PDB file of N, CA and C in Angstrom:
ATOM      1  N   UNK A   1      -2.669  27.092 -13.120  1.00 50.00           N
ATOM      2  CA  UNK A   1      -3.407  28.183 -12.528  1.00 50.00           C
ATOM      3  C   UNK A   1      -2.722  29.488 -12.874  1.00 50.00           C
ATOM      4  N   UNK A   2      -3.439  30.538 -12.727  1.00 58.00           N
ATOM      5  CA  UNK A   2      -2.881  31.840 -13.027  1.00 58.00           C
ATOM      6  C   UNK A   2      -2.898  32.752 -11.821  1.00 58.00           C
ATOM      7  N   UNK A   3      -2.397  33.896 -12.028  1.00 65.00           N
ATOM      8  CA  UNK A   3      -2.361  34.909 -10.983  1.00 65.00           C
ATOM      9  C   UNK A   3      -3.391  35.980 -11.299  1.00 65.00           C
ATOM     10  N   UNK A   4      -3.786  36.714 -10.290  1.00 68.00           N
ATOM     11  CA  UNK A   4      -4.723  37.818 -10.494  1.00 68.00           C
ATOM     12  C   UNK A   4      -3.958  39.120 -10.662  1.00 68.00           C
ATOM     13  N   UNK A   5      -4.312  39.852 -11.688  1.00 70.00           N
ATOM     14  CA  UNK A   5      -3.732  41.174 -11.899  1.00 70.00           C
ATOM     15  C   UNK A   5      -4.850  42.065 -12.412  1.00 70.00           C
ATOM     16  N   UNK A   6      -5.134  43.098 -11.699  1.00 76.00           N
ATOM     17  CA  UNK A   6      -6.219  44.009 -12.067  1.00 76.00           C
ATOM     18  C   UNK A   6      -7.551  43.272 -12.233  1.00 76.00           C
ATOM     19  N   UNK A   7      -7.778  42.262 -11.375  1.00 72.00           N
ATOM     20  CA  UNK A   7      -9.037  41.526 -11.411  1.00 72.00           C
ATOM     21  C   UNK A   7      -9.126  40.498 -12.517  1.00 72.00           C
ATOM     22  N   UNK A   8      -8.039  40.251 -13.259  1.00 77.00           N
ATOM     23  CA  UNK A   8      -8.045  39.268 -14.339  1.00 77.00           C
ATOM     24  C   UNK A   8      -6.948  38.238 -14.083  1.00 77.00           C
ATOM     25  N   UNK A   9      -7.198  37.044 -14.539  1.00 71.00           N
ATOM     26  CA  UNK A   9      -6.191  36.003 -14.406  1.00 71.00           C
ATOM     27  C   UNK A   9      -5.125  36.171 -15.481  1.00 71.00           C
ATOM     28  N   UNK A  10      -3.882  36.019 -15.069  1.00 70.00           N
ATOM     29  CA  UNK A  10      -2.782  36.009 -16.032  1.00 70.00           C
ATOM     30  C   UNK A  10      -2.043  34.695 -15.861  1.00 70.00           C
ATOM     31  N   UNK A  11      -1.471  34.213 -16.918  1.00 69.00           N
ATOM     32  CA  UNK A  11      -0.780  32.938 -16.875  1.00 69.00           C
ATOM     33  C   UNK A  11       0.565  33.100 -16.177  1.00 69.00           C
ATOM     34  N   UNK A  12       0.840  32.202 -15.263  1.00 66.00           N
ATOM     35  CA  UNK A  12       2.093  32.235 -14.520  1.00 66.00           C
ATOM     36  C   UNK A  12       3.223  31.702 -15.398  1.00 66.00           C
ATOM     37  N   UNK A  13       4.401  32.258 -15.243  1.00 67.00           N
ATOM     38  CA  UNK A  13       5.553  31.805 -16.021  1.00 67.00           C
ATOM     39  C   UNK A  13       6.250  30.627 -15.358  1.00 67.00           C
ATOM     40  N   UNK A  14       5.965  30.396 -14.097  1.00 65.00           N
ATOM     41  CA  UNK A  14       6.573  29.272 -13.389  1.00 65.00           C
ATOM     42  C   UNK A  14       5.527  28.196 -13.154  1.00 65.00           C
ATOM     43  N   UNK A  15       5.989  26.978 -13.055  1.00 64.00           N
ATOM     44  CA  UNK A  15       5.079  25.864 -12.818  1.00 64.00           C
ATOM     45  C   UNK A  15       4.833  25.717 -11.325  1.00 64.00           C
ATOM     46  N   UNK A  16       3.638  25.309 -11.007  1.00 63.00           N
ATOM     47  CA  UNK A  16       3.331  25.057  -9.603  1.00 63.00           C
ATOM     48  C   UNK A  16       4.026  23.767  -9.175  1.00 63.00           C
ATOM     49  N   UNK A  17       4.275  23.587  -7.894  1.00 62.00           N
ATOM     50  CA  UNK A  17       4.964  22.374  -7.445  1.00 62.00           C
ATOM     51  C   UNK A  17       4.173  21.101  -7.721  1.00 62.00           C
ATOM     52  N   UNK A  18       2.896  21.199  -7.940  1.00 61.00           N
ATOM     53  CA  UNK A  18       2.072  20.020  -8.190  1.00 61.00           C
ATOM     54  C   UNK A  18       1.777  19.820  -9.670  1.00 61.00           C
ATOM     55  N   UNK A  19       2.546  20.416 -10.532  1.00 63.00           N
ATOM     56  CA  UNK A  19       2.281  20.273 -11.958  1.00 63.00           C
ATOM     57  C   UNK A  19       2.656  18.888 -12.467  1.00 63.00           C
ATOM     58  N   UNK A  20       3.467  18.157 -11.713  1.00 66.00           N
ATOM     59  CA  UNK A  20       3.869  16.816 -12.107  1.00 66.00           C
ATOM     60  C   UNK A  20       2.959  15.805 -11.405  1.00 66.00           C
ATOM     61  N   UNK A  21       2.389  14.854 -12.134  1.00 65.00           N
ATOM     62  CA  UNK A  21       1.493  13.891 -11.491  1.00 65.00           C
ATOM     63  C   UNK A  21       2.246  12.987 -10.516  1.00 65.00           C
ATOM     64  N   UNK A  22       1.525  12.448  -9.579  1.00 64.00           N
ATOM     65  CA  UNK A  22       2.111  11.544  -8.594  1.00 64.00           C
ATOM     66  C   UNK A  22       2.588  10.278  -9.288  1.00 64.00           C
ATOM     67  N   UNK A  23       3.669   9.685  -8.800  1.00 56.00           N
ATOM     68  CA  UNK A  23       4.161   8.452  -9.418  1.00 56.00           C
ATOM     69  C   UNK A  23       3.143   7.334  -9.262  1.00 56.00           C
ATOM     70  N   UNK A  24       3.009   6.515 -10.299  1.00 59.00           N
ATOM     71  CA  UNK A  24       2.037   5.432 -10.253  1.00 59.00           C
ATOM     72  C   UNK A  24       2.693   4.066 -10.355  1.00 59.00           C
ATOM     73  N   UNK A  25       4.002   4.015 -10.468  1.00 59.00           N
ATOM     74  CA  UNK A  25       4.648   2.719 -10.562  1.00 59.00           C
ATOM     75  C   UNK A  25       4.888   2.138  -9.174  1.00 59.00           C
ATOM     76  N   UNK A  26       5.485   0.965  -9.132  1.00 60.00           N
ATOM     77  CA  UNK A  26       5.672   0.254  -7.872  1.00 60.00           C
ATOM     78  C   UNK A  26       6.985   0.626  -7.195  1.00 60.00           C
ATOM     79  N   UNK A  27       7.353   1.866  -7.236  1.00 64.00           N
ATOM     80  CA  UNK A  27       8.615   2.275  -6.630  1.00 64.00           C
ATOM     81  C   UNK A  27       8.375   3.287  -5.526  1.00 64.00           C
ATOM     82  N   UNK A  28       9.231   3.221  -4.526  1.00 64.00           N
ATOM     83  CA  UNK A  28       9.199   4.196  -3.447  1.00 64.00           C
ATOM     84  C   UNK A  28       9.668   5.521  -4.030  1.00 64.00           C
ATOM     85  N   UNK A  29       8.884   6.594  -3.928  1.00 63.00           N
ATOM     86  CA  UNK A  29       9.274   7.862  -4.551  1.00 63.00           C
ATOM     87  C   UNK A  29      10.519   8.493  -3.935  1.00 63.00           C
ATOM     88  N   UNK A  30      10.877   8.064  -2.727  1.00 72.00           N
ATOM     89  CA  UNK A  30      12.039   8.648  -2.064  1.00 72.00           C
ATOM     90  C   UNK A  30      13.330   7.913  -2.392  1.00 72.00           C
ATOM     91  N   UNK A  31      13.257   6.594  -2.556  1.00 70.00           N
ATOM     92  CA  UNK A  31      14.468   5.820  -2.812  1.00 70.00           C
ATOM     93  C   UNK A  31      14.526   5.251  -4.218  1.00 70.00           C
ATOM     94  N   UNK A  32      13.389   5.204  -4.909  1.00 66.00           N
ATOM     95  CA  UNK A  32      13.360   4.623  -6.245  1.00 66.00           C
ATOM     96  C   UNK A  32      13.312   3.110  -6.228  1.00 66.00           C
ATOM     97  N   UNK A  33      13.200   2.503  -5.032  1.00 71.00           N
ATOM     98  CA  UNK A  33      13.168   1.055  -4.916  1.00 71.00           C
ATOM     99  C   UNK A  33      11.744   0.577  -4.661  1.00 71.00           C
ATOM    100  N   UNK A  34      11.503  -0.674  -5.028  1.00 68.00           N
ATOM    101  CA  UNK A  34      10.202  -1.264  -4.749  1.00 68.00           C
ATOM    102  C   UNK A  34      10.064  -1.495  -3.248  1.00 68.00           C
ATOM    103  N   UNK A  35       8.865  -1.342  -2.735  1.00 70.00           N
ATOM    104  CA  UNK A  35       8.638  -1.659  -1.333  1.00 70.00           C
ATOM    105  C   UNK A  35       8.537  -3.174  -1.198  1.00 70.00           C
ATOM    106  N   UNK A  36       8.675  -3.682   0.015  1.00 74.00           N
ATOM    107  CA  UNK A  36       8.630  -5.128   0.234  1.00 74.00           C
ATOM    108  C   UNK A  36       7.300  -5.716  -0.222  1.00 74.00           C
ATOM    109  N   UNK A  37       6.212  -5.039   0.107  1.00 73.00           N
ATOM    110  CA  UNK A  37       4.885  -5.531  -0.262  1.00 73.00           C
ATOM    111  C   UNK A  37       4.733  -5.570  -1.779  1.00 73.00           C
ATOM    112  N   UNK A  38       5.214  -4.538  -2.461  1.00 70.00           N
ATOM    113  CA  UNK A  38       5.097  -4.483  -3.916  1.00 70.00           C
ATOM    114  C   UNK A  38       5.979  -5.545  -4.565  1.00 70.00           C
ATOM    115  N   UNK A  39       7.169  -5.762  -4.019  1.00 70.00           N
ATOM    116  CA  UNK A  39       8.064  -6.776  -4.564  1.00 70.00           C
ATOM    117  C   UNK A  39       7.464  -8.167  -4.385  1.00 70.00           C
ATOM    118  N   UNK A  40       6.869  -8.429  -3.212  1.00 72.00           N
ATOM    119  CA  UNK A  40       6.250  -9.728  -2.954  1.00 72.00           C
ATOM    120  C   UNK A  40       5.070  -9.962  -3.890  1.00 72.00           C
ATOM    121  N   UNK A  41       4.279  -8.927  -4.116  1.00 74.00           N
ATOM    122  CA  UNK A  41       3.133  -9.037  -5.013  1.00 74.00           C
ATOM    123  C   UNK A  41       3.601  -9.331  -6.437  1.00 74.00           C
ATOM    124  N   UNK A  42       4.666  -8.670  -6.848  1.00 72.00           N
ATOM    125  CA  UNK A  42       5.212  -8.867  -8.190  1.00 72.00           C
ATOM    126  C   UNK A  42       5.717 -10.303  -8.350  1.00 72.00           C
ATOM    127  N   UNK A  43       6.407 -10.819  -7.317  1.00 74.00           N
ATOM    128  CA  UNK A  43       6.916 -12.190  -7.365  1.00 74.00           C
ATOM    129  C   UNK A  43       5.769 -13.189  -7.418  1.00 74.00           C
ATOM    130  N   UNK A  44       4.710 -12.931  -6.661  1.00 73.00           N
ATOM    131  CA  UNK A  44       3.559 -13.835  -6.655  1.00 73.00           C
ATOM    132  C   UNK A  44       2.912 -13.885  -8.034  1.00 73.00           C
ATOM    133  N   UNK A  45       2.793 -12.732  -8.689  1.00 74.00           N
ATOM    134  CA  UNK A  45       2.204 -12.690 -10.029  1.00 74.00           C
ATOM    135  C   UNK A  45       3.077 -13.446 -11.019  1.00 74.00           C
ATOM    136  N   UNK A  46       4.405 -13.286 -10.904  1.00 76.00           N
ATOM    137  CA  UNK A  46       5.312 -13.984 -11.806  1.00 76.00           C
ATOM    138  C   UNK A  46       5.248 -15.485 -11.553  1.00 76.00           C
ATOM    139  N   UNK A  47       5.138 -15.876 -10.274  1.00 85.00           N
ATOM    140  CA  UNK A  47       5.050 -17.279  -9.919  1.00 85.00           C
ATOM    141  C   UNK A  47       3.772 -17.892 -10.483  1.00 85.00           C
ATOM    142  N   UNK A  48       2.671 -17.179 -10.348  1.00 86.00           N
ATOM    143  CA  UNK A  48       1.390 -17.646 -10.868  1.00 86.00           C
ATOM    144  C   UNK A  48       1.460 -17.807 -12.386  1.00 86.00           C
ATOM    145  N   UNK A  49       2.058 -16.833 -13.038  1.00 88.00           N
ATOM    146  CA  UNK A  49       2.193 -16.897 -14.496  1.00 88.00           C
ATOM    147  C   UNK A  49       3.047 -18.091 -14.909  1.00 88.00           C
ATOM    148  N   UNK A  50       4.113 -18.348 -14.170  1.00 89.00           N
ATOM    149  CA  UNK A  50       4.988 -19.475 -14.484  1.00 89.00           C
ATOM    150  C   UNK A  50       4.245 -20.798 -14.300  1.00 89.00           C
ATOM    151  N   UNK A  51       3.455 -20.898 -13.238  1.00 90.00           N
ATOM    152  CA  UNK A  51       2.694 -22.123 -12.994  1.00 90.00           C
ATOM    153  C   UNK A  51       1.631 -22.338 -14.072  1.00 90.00           C
ATOM    154  N   UNK A  52       0.968 -21.259 -14.485  1.00 91.00           N
ATOM    155  CA  UNK A  52      -0.023 -21.379 -15.561  1.00 91.00           C
ATOM    156  C   UNK A  52       0.634 -21.814 -16.867  1.00 91.00           C
ATOM    157  N   UNK A  53       1.802 -21.261 -17.124  1.00 93.00           N
ATOM    158  CA  UNK A  53       2.533 -21.625 -18.343  1.00 93.00           C
ATOM    159  C   UNK A  53       2.913 -23.107 -18.308  1.00 93.00           C
ATOM    160  N   UNK A  54       3.368 -23.570 -17.143  1.00 92.00           N
ATOM    161  CA  UNK A  54       3.749 -24.973 -17.004  1.00 92.00           C
ATOM    162  C   UNK A  54       2.537 -25.890 -17.198  1.00 92.00           C
ATOM    163  N   UNK A  55       1.393 -25.512 -16.603  1.00 92.00           N
ATOM    164  CA  UNK A  55       0.172 -26.300 -16.791  1.00 92.00           C
ATOM    165  C   UNK A  55      -0.219 -26.365 -18.267  1.00 92.00           C
ATOM    166  N   UNK A  56      -0.122 -25.231 -18.946  1.00 94.00           N
ATOM    167  CA  UNK A  56      -0.473 -25.175 -20.365  1.00 94.00           C
ATOM    168  C   UNK A  56       0.436 -26.081 -21.184  1.00 94.00           C
ATOM    169  N   UNK A  57       1.727 -26.057 -20.874  1.00 94.00           N
ATOM    170  CA  UNK A  57       2.675 -26.910 -21.605  1.00 94.00           C
ATOM    171  C   UNK A  57       2.387 -28.389 -21.357  1.00 94.00           C
ATOM    172  N   UNK A  58       2.066 -28.734 -20.101  1.00 93.00           N
ATOM    173  CA  UNK A  58       1.724 -30.123 -19.789  1.00 93.00           C
ATOM    174  C   UNK A  58       0.457 -30.548 -20.533  1.00 93.00           C
ATOM    175  N   UNK A  59      -0.505 -29.655 -20.618  1.00 94.00           N
ATOM    176  CA  UNK A  59      -1.756 -29.948 -21.323  1.00 94.00           C
ATOM    177  C   UNK A  59      -1.504 -30.125 -22.815  1.00 94.00           C
ATOM    178  N   UNK A  60      -0.709 -29.225 -23.389  1.00 95.00           N
ATOM    179  CA  UNK A  60      -0.415 -29.309 -24.825  1.00 95.00           C
ATOM    180  C   UNK A  60       0.366 -30.575 -25.176  1.00 95.00           C
ATOM    181  N   UNK A  61       1.236 -31.012 -24.250  1.00 95.00           N
ATOM    182  CA  UNK A  61       2.042 -32.203 -24.516  1.00 95.00           C
ATOM    183  C   UNK A  61       1.247 -33.495 -24.333  1.00 95.00           C
ATOM    184  N   UNK A  62       0.058 -33.386 -23.745  1.00 94.00           N
ATOM    185  CA  UNK A  62      -0.772 -34.565 -23.533  1.00 94.00           C
ATOM    186  C   UNK A  62      -0.604 -35.179 -22.159  1.00 94.00           C
ATOM    187  N   UNK A  63       0.248 -34.602 -21.326  1.00 93.00           N
ATOM    188  CA  UNK A  63       0.461 -35.125 -19.980  1.00 93.00           C
ATOM    189  C   UNK A  63      -0.756 -34.889 -19.089  1.00 93.00           C
ATOM    190  N   UNK A  64      -1.541 -33.865 -19.402  1.00 92.00           N
ATOM    191  CA  UNK A  64      -2.772 -33.578 -18.661  1.00 92.00           C
ATOM    192  C   UNK A  64      -3.955 -33.638 -19.620  1.00 92.00           C
ATOM    193  N   UNK A  65      -5.013 -34.299 -19.177  1.00 94.00           N
ATOM    194  CA  UNK A  65      -6.239 -34.318 -19.982  1.00 94.00           C
ATOM    195  C   UNK A  65      -6.928 -32.964 -19.857  1.00 94.00           C
ATOM    196  N   UNK A  66      -7.966 -32.769 -20.666  1.00 95.00           N
ATOM    197  CA  UNK A  66      -8.719 -31.514 -20.585  1.00 95.00           C
ATOM    198  C   UNK A  66      -9.291 -31.309 -19.185  1.00 95.00           C
ATOM    199  N   UNK A  67      -9.846 -32.376 -18.616  1.00 95.00           N
ATOM    200  CA  UNK A  67     -10.453 -32.284 -17.281  1.00 95.00           C
ATOM    201  C   UNK A  67      -9.390 -31.995 -16.216  1.00 95.00           C
ATOM    202  N   UNK A  68      -8.240 -32.665 -16.321  1.00 94.00           N
ATOM    203  CA  UNK A  68      -7.160 -32.438 -15.348  1.00 94.00           C
ATOM    204  C   UNK A  68      -6.630 -31.006 -15.451  1.00 94.00           C
ATOM    205  N   UNK A  69      -6.473 -30.540 -16.678  1.00 93.00           N
ATOM    206  CA  UNK A  69      -5.987 -29.178 -16.887  1.00 93.00           C
ATOM    207  C   UNK A  69      -6.961 -28.164 -16.311  1.00 93.00           C
ATOM    208  N   UNK A  70      -8.246 -28.362 -16.594  1.00 94.00           N
ATOM    209  CA  UNK A  70      -9.269 -27.444 -16.098  1.00 94.00           C
ATOM    210  C   UNK A  70      -9.299 -27.437 -14.571  1.00 94.00           C
ATOM    211  N   UNK A  71      -9.207 -28.610 -13.951  1.00 94.00           N
ATOM    212  CA  UNK A  71      -9.230 -28.705 -12.488  1.00 94.00           C
ATOM    213  C   UNK A  71      -7.989 -28.060 -11.872  1.00 94.00           C
ATOM    214  N   UNK A  72      -6.829 -28.298 -12.463  1.00 92.00           N
ATOM    215  CA  UNK A  72      -5.587 -27.723 -11.939  1.00 92.00           C
ATOM    216  C   UNK A  72      -5.591 -26.206 -12.074  1.00 92.00           C
ATOM    217  N   UNK A  73      -6.101 -25.727 -13.191  1.00 92.00           N
ATOM    218  CA  UNK A  73      -6.175 -24.280 -13.411  1.00 92.00           C
ATOM    219  C   UNK A  73      -7.148 -23.638 -12.423  1.00 92.00           C
ATOM    220  N   UNK A  74      -8.278 -24.293 -12.195  1.00 92.00           N
ATOM    221  CA  UNK A  74      -9.265 -23.771 -11.244  1.00 92.00           C
ATOM    222  C   UNK A  74      -8.679 -23.727  -9.835  1.00 92.00           C
ATOM    223  N   UNK A  75      -7.944 -24.759  -9.463  1.00 91.00           N
ATOM    224  CA  UNK A  75      -7.316 -24.808  -8.133  1.00 91.00           C
ATOM    225  C   UNK A  75      -6.277 -23.699  -7.989  1.00 91.00           C
ATOM    226  N   UNK A  76      -5.515 -23.476  -9.032  1.00 86.00           N
ATOM    227  CA  UNK A  76      -4.461 -22.461  -9.004  1.00 86.00           C
ATOM    228  C   UNK A  76      -5.034 -21.047  -8.943  1.00 86.00           C
ATOM    229  N   UNK A  77      -6.081 -20.800  -9.709  1.00 87.00           N
ATOM    230  CA  UNK A  77      -6.663 -19.455  -9.773  1.00 87.00           C
ATOM    231  C   UNK A  77      -7.684 -19.178  -8.671  1.00 87.00           C
ATOM    232  N   UNK A  78      -8.106 -20.217  -8.005  1.00 84.00           N
ATOM    233  CA  UNK A  78      -9.032 -20.022  -6.876  1.00 84.00           C
ATOM    234  C   UNK A  78     -10.440 -20.176  -7.194  1.00 84.00           C
TER     235      UNK A  78
END
């Protein structure tokens, strides 16, 4: 934004306090740490990914049939 001088806008030499966008990562802006809810969500996603990877490996190795793999994946993903 600019300032008014003689009815015209002039560019300000200083930045406004809101010139920096709000943080969008999973960290508390005051401490830099993840909140408990965000940490739990992150762990759940990692756990889900690990379980999917394990199912895929079992399927590729032949331990699970196509039908078993599909059913297990459906149960895991909801």
